[in-house]
C-alpha positions as CSV (number, residue, x, y, z in Angstrom):
1,X,74.2,122.5,85.4
2,X,73.3,122.3,89.1
3,X,75.7,121.8,91.8
4,X,74.7,118.1,92.3
5,X,75.0,117.4,88.6
6,X,78.3,119.1,88.6
7,X,79.5,116.8,91.4
8,X,78.1,113.8,89.6
9,X,79.9,114.7,86.3
10,X,83.0,115.2,88.6
11,X,82.8,111.5,89.6
12,X,82.6,110.4,86.0
13,X,85.4,112.6,85.1
14,X,87.6,111.3,87.8
15,X,86.8,107.6,86.8
16,X,87.6,108.4,83.1
17,X,90.8,110.1,84.1
18,X,92.2,106.9,85.6
19,X,90.5,104.4,83.2
20,X,92.0,105.8,80.1
21,X,95.4,106.6,81.5
22,X,96.8,103.1,80.5
23,X,94.7,102.6,77.4
24,X,91.8,100.7,78.7
25,X,88.7,102.5,77.8
26,X,86.0,102.8,80.5
27,X,87.5,100.1,82.9
28,X,89.9,100.2,85.7
29,X,92.7,97.7,86.2
30,X,93.7,96.9,89.8
31,X,96.7,99.2,89.4
32,X,94.5,102.0,88.1
33,X,91.9,101.6,90.9
34,X,94.8,101.7,93.3
35,X,96.1,105.0,91.8
36,X,92.6,106.5,91.9
37,X,92.2,105.4,95.6
38,X,95.7,106.8,96.6
39,X,95.3,110.1,94.9
40,X,91.5,110.7,95.2
41,X,90.2,109.0,98.4
42,X,93.2,109.1,100.8
43,X,91.2,111.1,103.4
44,X,88.2,108.8,103.0
45,X,89.5,105.3,102.9
46,X,91.6,103.9,105.5
47,X,94.7,101.6,104.9
48,X,94.9,102.7,101.2
49,X,98.7,101.9,101.1
50,X,98.1,98.4,102.2
51,X,97.9,96.0,99.2
52,X,95.6,93.7,101.0
53,X,93.0,96.5,101.4
54,X,93.3,97.4,97.7
55,X,93.0,93.8,96.7
56,X,89.8,93.4,98.9
57,X,88.2,96.6,97.6
58,X,89.0,95.4,93.8
59,X,87.7,91.9,94.4
60,X,84.6,93.3,96.1
61,X,83.9,95.7,93.2
62,X,84.7,93.2,90.3
63,X,81.3,91.7,90.2
64,X,81.9,89.7,86.9
65,X,85.4,88.6,88.0
66,X,87.0,89.7,84.6
67,X,89.8,91.6,86.3
68,X,88.6,95.1,85.4
69,X,86.2,97.5,87.1
70,X,83.5,99.1,84.9
71,X,82.0,102.4,85.8
72,X,78.7,100.4,86.9
73,X,80.9,98.3,89.3
74,X,82.7,101.4,90.6
75,X,79.5,103.3,91.5
76,X,78.7,101.1,94.6
77,X,82.0,102.2,96.1
78,X,81.1,105.8,95.6
79,X,77.6,105.3,97.1
80,X,78.9,103.5,100.1
81,X,81.5,106.2,100.7
82,X,78.9,108.9,100.4
83,X,76.5,107.2,102.8
84,X,79.4,106.8,105.3
85,X,80.3,110.4,105.0
86,X,76.7,111.3,105.6
87,X,76.6,109.2,108.7
88,X,79.8,110.7,110.0
89,X,78.4,114.3,109.6
90,X,75.5,113.4,111.8
91,X,78.0,112.1,114.5
92,X,79.8,115.4,114.8
C-alpha cells in the first residue's frame, strides 16, 4: 500500500472507530462526532469544546438531516480540513 493509500485507510479506520463505538454501524451520532473531533482534530479545529461549534459542524455535515453522519457526509469535513492545512503550509 502506498503512503497516500495508507493515510486514506487511516481516515476510514478513525471514522469506523467512532461510528461503531455505540452500536451504530457506519454512522456518527452528534456525540460520536464530538468525541472524534475532541480526540482526533483538537489541533486542527478551533473551539472544539464549544457545543455550539459542534452543533454547527454536525448540522452542516448532516446533509439529509436524519440526525446521523454517514461516511459520505463526513468526507467533506476531511476535504475542507486538508485544503485548509495545505493553504496554511504555503503561508509559513
